[in-house]
PDB file of C-alpha atoms in Angstrom:
ATOM      1  CA  TRP O 130      42.447  26.066  89.334  1.00  0.00           C
ATOM      2  CA  VAL O 131      44.059  27.632  86.268  1.00  0.00           C
ATOM      3  CA  HIS O 132      40.761  27.255  84.379  1.00  0.00           C
ATOM      4  CA  LEU O 133      38.761  28.911  87.180  1.00  0.00           C
ATOM      5  CA  GLU O 134      41.355  31.650  87.562  1.00  0.00           C
ATOM      6  CA  ARG O 135      41.023  32.524  83.876  1.00  0.00           C
ATOM      7  CA  LEU O 136      37.225  32.715  84.179  1.00  0.00           C
ATOM      8  CA  LEU O 137      37.503  34.937  87.255  1.00  0.00           C
ATOM      9  CA  ARG O 138      40.001  37.206  85.526  1.00  0.00           C
ATOM     10  CA  HIS O 139      37.602  37.703  82.603  1.00  0.00           C
ATOM     11  CA  GLY O 140      34.609  38.324  84.880  1.00  0.00           C
ATOM     12  CA  ILE O 141      32.797  35.150  83.793  1.00  0.00           C
ATOM     13  CA  LEU O 142      32.854  33.922  87.406  1.00  0.00           C
ATOM     14  CA  ARG O 143      32.494  35.973  90.589  1.00  0.00           C
ATOM     15  CA  GLN O 144      32.496  35.293  94.314  1.00  0.00           C
ATOM     16  CA  CYS O 145      29.074  35.052  95.922  1.00  0.00           C
ATOM     17  CA  GLN O 146      27.035  33.912  98.912  1.00  0.00           C
ATOM     18  CA  SER O 147      24.103  31.788  97.797  1.00  0.00           C
ATOM     19  CA  GLN O 148      21.715  29.236  99.306  1.00  0.00           C
ATOM     20  CA  TRP O 149      22.169  27.213  96.119  1.00  0.00           C
ATOM     21  CA  ASN O 150      25.211  24.998  95.704  1.00  0.00           C
ATOM     22  CA  THR O 151      25.829  22.332  93.053  1.00  0.00           C
ATOM     23  CA  PRO O 152      28.802  19.959  92.601  1.00  0.00           C
ATOM     24  CA  LEU O 153      31.829  20.717  90.440  1.00  0.00           C
ATOM     25  CA  LEU O 154      33.260  17.624  88.716  1.00  0.00           C
ATOM     26  CA  PRO O 155      36.573  17.177  86.810  1.00  0.00           C
ATOM     27  CA  VAL O 156      36.082  16.033  83.205  1.00  0.00           C
ATOM     28  CA  LYS O 157      38.995  14.846  81.066  1.00  0.00           C
ATOM     29  CA  LYS O 158      39.521  16.658  77.749  1.00  0.00           C
ATOM     30  CA  GLU O 159      40.859  15.208  74.493  1.00  0.00           C
ATOM     31  CA  ASP O 160      44.331  16.624  75.163  1.00  0.00           C
ATOM     32  CA  GLY O 161      44.522  14.833  78.525  1.00  0.00           C
ATOM     33  CA  SER O 162      43.938  17.908  80.672  1.00  0.00           C
ATOM     34  CA  TYR O 163      40.921  18.361  82.914  1.00  0.00           C
ATOM     35  CA  ARG O 164      38.286  21.044  83.072  1.00  0.00           C
ATOM     36  CA  PRO O 165      35.758  21.534  85.876  1.00  0.00           C
ATOM     37  CA  VAL O 166      32.167  20.857  84.849  1.00  0.00           C
ATOM     38  CA  GLN O 167      29.241  21.738  87.065  1.00  0.00           C
ATOM     39  CA  ASP O 168      26.542  19.151  87.770  1.00  0.00           C
ATOM     40  CA  LEU O 169      23.394  21.227  87.214  1.00  0.00           C
ATOM     41  CA  ARG O 170      20.847  18.394  87.211  1.00  0.00           C
ATOM     42  CA  LEU O 171      18.978  19.698  90.264  1.00  0.00           C
ATOM     43  CA  VAL O 172      18.870  23.226  88.837  1.00  0.00           C
ATOM     44  CA  ASN O 173      17.623  21.866  85.512  1.00  0.00           C
ATOM     45  CA  GLN O 174      14.839  19.986  87.304  1.00  0.00           C
ATOM     46  CA  ALA O 175      13.745  23.139  89.133  1.00  0.00           C
ATOM     47  CA  VAL O 176      13.713  25.451  86.089  1.00  0.00           C
ATOM     48  CA  GLU O 177      11.021  25.521  83.417  1.00  0.00           C
ATOM     49  CA  THR O 178      12.208  24.205  80.060  1.00  0.00           C
ATOM     50  CA  LEU O 179      12.188  26.703  77.212  1.00  0.00           C
ATOM     51  CA  HIS O 180      10.925  25.422  73.882  1.00  0.00           C
ATOM     52  CA  PRO O 181      14.029  24.830  71.732  1.00  0.00           C
ATOM     53  CA  ASN O 182      14.235  26.772  68.477  1.00  0.00           C
ATOM     54  CA  VAL O 183      16.988  24.616  66.919  1.00  0.00           C
ATOM     55  CA  PRO O 184      16.165  23.748  63.284  1.00  0.00           C
ATOM     56  CA  ASN O 185      16.188  20.215  61.944  1.00  0.00           C
ATOM     57  CA  PRO O 186      19.646  19.675  60.370  1.00  0.00           C
ATOM     58  CA  TYR O 187      18.164  18.082  57.248  1.00  0.00           C
ATOM     59  CA  THR O 188      15.768  21.000  56.786  1.00  0.00           C
ATOM     60  CA  LEU O 189      18.574  23.502  57.333  1.00  0.00           C
ATOM     61  CA  LEU O 190      20.904  21.839  54.827  1.00  0.00           C
ATOM     62  CA  SER O 191      18.146  21.670  52.230  1.00  0.00           C
ATOM     63  CA  LEU O 192      18.299  25.483  52.130  1.00  0.00           C
ATOM     64  CA  ILE O 193      21.811  25.474  50.652  1.00  0.00           C
ATOM     65  CA  PRO O 194      21.479  27.032  47.165  1.00  0.00           C
ATOM     66  CA  PRO O 195      22.269  24.633  44.297  1.00  0.00           C
ATOM     67  CA  THR O 196      24.675  27.269  42.950  1.00  0.00           C
ATOM     68  CA  ALA O 197      26.834  27.217  46.109  1.00  0.00           C
ATOM     69  CA  CYS O 198      30.381  26.037  45.323  1.00  0.00           C
ATOM     70  CA  TYR O 199      32.487  27.468  48.180  1.00  0.00           C
ATOM     71  CA  PHE O 200      31.803  27.252  51.897  1.00  0.00           C
ATOM     72  CA  THR O 201      33.022  28.578  55.219  1.00  0.00           C
ATOM     73  CA  VAL O 202      32.253  26.945  58.567  1.00  0.00           C
ATOM     74  CA  LEU O 203      32.804  28.856  61.812  1.00  0.00           C
ATOM     75  CA  ASP O 204      32.493  27.556  65.355  1.00  0.00           C
ATOM     76  CA  LEU O 205      32.179  30.123  68.127  1.00  0.00           C
ATOM     77  CA  LYS O 206      34.639  29.825  70.997  1.00  0.00           C
ATOM     78  CA  ASP O 207      33.187  29.685  74.537  1.00  0.00           C
ATOM     79  CA  ALA O 208      29.896  30.549  72.898  1.00  0.00           C
ATOM     80  CA  PHE O 209      27.647  30.615  75.973  1.00  0.00           C
ATOM     81  CA  PHE O 210      30.015  32.991  77.763  1.00  0.00           C
ATOM     82  CA  CYS O 211      29.090  35.685  75.221  1.00  0.00           C
ATOM     83  CA  CYS O 212      25.620  35.970  76.821  1.00  0.00           C
ATOM     84  CA  ARG O 213      25.201  37.748  80.140  1.00  0.00           C
ATOM     85  CA  LEU O 214      23.220  36.006  82.865  1.00  0.00           C
ATOM     86  CA  ALA O 215      20.608  38.151  84.627  1.00  0.00           C
ATOM     87  CA  GLU O 216      21.892  39.187  88.051  1.00  0.00           C
ATOM     88  CA  GLU O 217      18.818  37.808  89.822  1.00  0.00           C
ATOM     89  CA  SER O 218      19.436  34.384  88.226  1.00  0.00           C
ATOM     90  CA  GLN O 219      23.124  34.149  89.094  1.00  0.00           C
ATOM     91  CA  PRO O 220      22.687  32.702  92.647  1.00  0.00           C
ATOM     92  CA  LEU O 221      20.997  29.600  91.169  1.00  0.00           C
ATOM     93  CA  PHE O 222      24.280  28.523  89.574  1.00  0.00           C
ATOM     94  CA  ALA O 223      26.577  28.829  92.604  1.00  0.00           C
ATOM     95  CA  PHE O 224      29.189  26.199  93.422  1.00  0.00           C
ATOM     96  CA  GLN O 225      31.857  25.735  96.065  1.00  0.00           C
ATOM     97  CA  TRP O 226      35.574  25.485  95.329  1.00  0.00           C
ATOM     98  CA  THR O 227      38.291  24.405  97.745  1.00  0.00           C
ATOM     99  CA  ASP O 228      41.703  25.928  97.071  1.00  0.00           C
ATOM    100  CA  PRO O 229      44.111  22.947  97.023  1.00  0.00           C
ATOM    101  CA  GLY O 230      46.952  25.151  98.242  1.00  0.00           C
ATOM    102  CA  THR O 231      45.285  26.695 101.286  1.00  0.00           C
ATOM    103  CA  GLY O 232      42.223  24.507 101.872  1.00  0.00           C
ATOM    104  CA  THR O 233      40.057  27.641 101.846  1.00  0.00           C
ATOM    105  CA  ARG O 234      36.487  27.156 100.616  1.00  0.00           C
ATOM    106  CA  VAL O 235      35.026  29.832  98.353  1.00  0.00           C
ATOM    107  CA  GLN O 236      31.639  30.029  96.656  1.00  0.00           C
ATOM    108  CA  TYR O 237      31.484  31.254  93.059  1.00  0.00           C
ATOM    109  CA  THR O 238      28.754  31.756  90.501  1.00  0.00           C
ATOM    110  CA  TRP O 239      28.470  32.593  86.818  1.00  0.00           C
ATOM    111  CA  THR O 240      27.858  35.999  85.274  1.00  0.00           C
ATOM    112  CA  ARG O 241      27.383  34.413  81.817  1.00  0.00           C
ATOM    113  CA  LEU O 242      25.318  31.483  80.540  1.00  0.00           C
ATOM    114  CA  PRO O 243      26.786  28.346  82.136  1.00  0.00           C
ATOM    115  CA  GLN O 244      27.526  25.110  80.331  1.00  0.00           C
ATOM    116  CA  GLY O 245      25.328  22.248  81.507  1.00  0.00           C
ATOM    117  CA  PHE O 246      22.242  24.432  81.984  1.00  0.00           C
ATOM    118  CA  LYS O 247      19.456  22.956  79.870  1.00  0.00           C
ATOM    119  CA  ASN O 248      18.235  26.304  78.542  1.00  0.00           C
ATOM    120  CA  SER O 249      21.665  27.684  77.598  1.00  0.00           C
ATOM    121  CA  PRO O 250      21.577  26.425  73.965  1.00  0.00           C
ATOM    122  CA  THR O 251      18.110  27.894  73.397  1.00  0.00           C
ATOM    123  CA  LEU O 252      18.903  31.249  75.013  1.00  0.00           C
ATOM    124  CA  PHE O 253      22.197  31.494  73.174  1.00  0.00           C
ATOM    125  CA  GLY O 254      20.650  30.512  69.842  1.00  0.00           C
ATOM    126  CA  VAL O 255      18.042  33.257  70.136  1.00  0.00           C
ATOM    127  CA  ALA O 256      20.673  35.873  71.059  1.00  0.00           C
ATOM    128  CA  LEU O 257      22.986  34.895  68.202  1.00  0.00           C
ATOM    129  CA  ALA O 258      20.143  34.800  65.674  1.00  0.00           C
ATOM    130  CA  SER O 259      19.196  38.319  66.718  1.00  0.00           C
ATOM    131  CA  ASP O 260      22.783  39.531  66.301  1.00  0.00           C
ATOM    132  CA  LEU O 261      23.061  37.847  62.889  1.00  0.00           C
ATOM    133  CA  SER O 262      19.761  39.232  61.594  1.00  0.00           C
ATOM    134  CA  SER O 263      21.512  42.393  60.378  1.00  0.00           C
ATOM    135  CA  PHE O 264      24.229  40.505  58.484  1.00  0.00           C
ATOM    136  CA  PRO O 265      23.764  41.206  54.739  1.00  0.00           C
ATOM    137  CA  THR O 266      22.999  38.113  52.657  1.00  0.00           C
ATOM    138  CA  SER O 267      21.965  37.453  49.056  1.00  0.00           C
ATOM    139  CA  PRO O 268      21.391  34.444  46.777  1.00  0.00           C
ATOM    140  CA  ARG O 269      25.175  34.455  46.226  1.00  0.00           C
ATOM    141  CA  ARG O 270      26.047  34.422  49.963  1.00  0.00           C
ATOM    142  CA  VAL O 271      23.728  32.516  52.278  1.00  0.00           C
ATOM    143  CA  LEU O 272      24.306  32.253  56.033  1.00  0.00           C
ATOM    144  CA  MET O 273      22.985  29.368  58.154  1.00  0.00           C
ATOM    145  CA  GLN O 274      23.059  28.928  61.922  1.00  0.00           C
ATOM    146  CA  TYR O 275      22.779  25.806  64.069  1.00  0.00           C
ATOM    147  CA  VAL O 276      23.236  26.928  67.701  1.00  0.00           C
ATOM    148  CA  ASP O 277      26.897  28.114  67.606  1.00  0.00           C
ATOM    149  CA  ASP O 278      27.867  26.474  64.294  1.00  0.00           C
ATOM    150  CA  LEU O 279      27.728  28.789  61.270  1.00  0.00           C
ATOM    151  CA  LEU O 280      27.825  27.918  57.569  1.00  0.00           C
ATOM    152  CA  LEU O 281      28.376  30.354  54.719  1.00  0.00           C
ATOM    153  CA  ALA O 282      27.383  28.977  51.311  1.00  0.00           C
ATOM    154  CA  CYS O 283      28.594  31.094  48.391  1.00  0.00           C
ATOM    155  CA  SER O 284      28.499  30.994  44.616  1.00  0.00           C
ATOM    156  CA  ASP O 285      32.261  31.412  44.059  1.00  0.00           C
ATOM    157  CA  GLU O 286      35.569  31.715  45.897  1.00  0.00           C
ATOM    158  CA  SER O 287      35.875  35.511  45.819  1.00  0.00           C
ATOM    159  CA  THR O 288      32.319  35.967  47.100  1.00  0.00           C
ATOM    160  CA  CYS O 289      33.013  33.450  49.858  1.00  0.00           C
ATOM    161  CA  MET O 290      36.207  35.220  50.901  1.00  0.00           C
ATOM    162  CA  GLU O 291      34.478  38.598  51.048  1.00  0.00           C
ATOM    163  CA  ALA O 292      31.485  37.179  52.948  1.00  0.00           C
ATOM    164  CA  THR O 293      33.791  35.409  55.401  1.00  0.00           C
ATOM    165  CA  LYS O 294      35.668  38.637  56.179  1.00  0.00           C
ATOM    166  CA  ASP O 295      32.354  40.457  56.615  1.00  0.00           C
ATOM    167  CA  LEU O 296      31.037  37.748  58.941  1.00  0.00           C
ATOM    168  CA  LEU O 297      34.189  37.667  61.068  1.00  0.00           C
ATOM    169  CA  ASN O 298      34.012  41.452  61.485  1.00  0.00           C
ATOM    170  CA  HIS O 299      30.284  41.267  62.252  1.00  0.00           C
ATOM    171  CA  LEU O 300      30.829  38.632  64.942  1.00  0.00           C
ATOM    172  CA  ALA O 301      33.761  40.513  66.489  1.00  0.00           C
ATOM    173  CA  GLU O 302      31.749  43.732  66.703  1.00  0.00           C
ATOM    174  CA  ALA O 303      28.963  41.815  68.477  1.00  0.00           C
ATOM    175  CA  GLY O 304      31.434  40.396  71.010  1.00  0.00           C
ATOM    176  CA  TYR O 305      31.782  36.828  69.708  1.00  0.00           C
ATOM    177  CA  ARG O 306      35.035  34.904  69.323  1.00  0.00           C
ATOM    178  CA  VAL O 307      35.679  32.324  66.606  1.00  0.00           C
ATOM    179  CA  SER O 308      37.657  29.125  67.147  1.00  0.00           C
ATOM    180  CA  LYS O 309      40.652  29.295  64.783  1.00  0.00           C
ATOM    181  CA  LYS O 310      41.281  25.580  65.274  1.00  0.00           C
ATOM    182  CA  LYS O 311      37.826  24.577  64.028  1.00  0.00           C
ATOM    183  CA  ALA O 312      37.424  27.182  61.265  1.00  0.00           C
ATOM    184  CA  GLN O 313      37.086  25.967  57.659  1.00  0.00           C
ATOM    185  CA  ILE O 314      37.629  28.964  55.391  1.00  0.00           C
ATOM    186  CA  CYS O 315      36.502  29.164  51.746  1.00  0.00           C
ATOM    187  CA  GLN O 316      36.663  25.471  50.915  1.00  0.00           C
ATOM    188  CA  PRO O 317      34.909  23.506  48.110  1.00  0.00           C
ATOM    189  CA  THR O 318      34.164  20.780  50.690  1.00  0.00           C
ATOM    190  CA  VAL O 319      33.525  21.314  54.417  1.00  0.00           C
ATOM    191  CA  LYS O 320      32.360  19.309  57.420  1.00  0.00           C
ATOM    192  CA  TYR O 321      29.132  20.621  58.963  1.00  0.00           C
ATOM    193  CA  LEU O 322      26.629  18.969  61.326  1.00  0.00           C
ATOM    194  CA  GLY O 323      28.037  15.524  60.616  1.00  0.00           C
ATOM    195  CA  PHE O 324      27.941  15.936  56.837  1.00  0.00           C
ATOM    196  CA  ASP O 325      30.468  16.559  54.095  1.00  0.00           C
ATOM    197  CA  ILE O 326      29.082  19.555  52.177  1.00  0.00           C
ATOM    198  CA  SER O 327      30.121  20.344  48.608  1.00  0.00           C
ATOM    199  CA  HIS O 328      28.563  21.615  45.377  1.00  0.00           C
ATOM    200  CA  GLN O 329      25.085  20.020  45.158  1.00  0.00           C
ATOM    201  CA  ARG O 330      26.184  17.202  47.485  1.00  0.00           C
ATOM    202  CA  ARG O 331      25.588  16.331  51.156  1.00  0.00           C
ATOM    203  CA  THR O 332      27.197  13.116  52.382  1.00  0.00           C
ATOM    204  CA  LEU O 333      26.639  11.742  55.879  1.00  0.00           C
ATOM    205  CA  ARG O 334      29.958  11.212  57.633  1.00  0.00           C
ATOM    206  CA  GLU O 335      30.647   7.737  59.057  1.00  0.00           C
ATOM    207  CA  GLU O 336      31.719   9.021  62.479  1.00  0.00           C
ATOM    208  CA  ARG O 337      28.535  11.067  62.938  1.00  0.00           C
TER     209      ARG O 337
END
């Protein structure tokens, strides 16, 4: 309930009355806590699939300049929740919640892109790419995007630090939040898309 309460408080969920209703299942997280995950399989079957625009990781990584020596990797926090869901689409994603304290049943739906919806990665990727299109780059500071995972490849440490500050400000102004826990800031070697990335080297990680 704490998780749902937080989403309601931030306006990511709202009460509704909808003819649609899909199950809400508890999924265990790495820290042992649980988070509710919606089973959207029936919705996904009923909705037309958008053609994904996600680049091939190998193709994307081949674009890293050979001069790049310092890197920053940023992972966006609650990425899909940065994108508003059209009001007419919101009833499709309704679910029912029973308050364990009172036994009262309430129906909620999402106001932002929900996790588990098959088109969320594509829709989010397009929105983020549009927001990043105005970020200034050069041969000395190259920005790459794979859904919500961002890589800055820079020629030296000072350029990387400046580009990282610029990117963090750019993302904040556009309404995105960065995961501090997953951030890798101005490092000669970083983990990205299952690879160890360093100067003129890309090594596939064993746990990939």
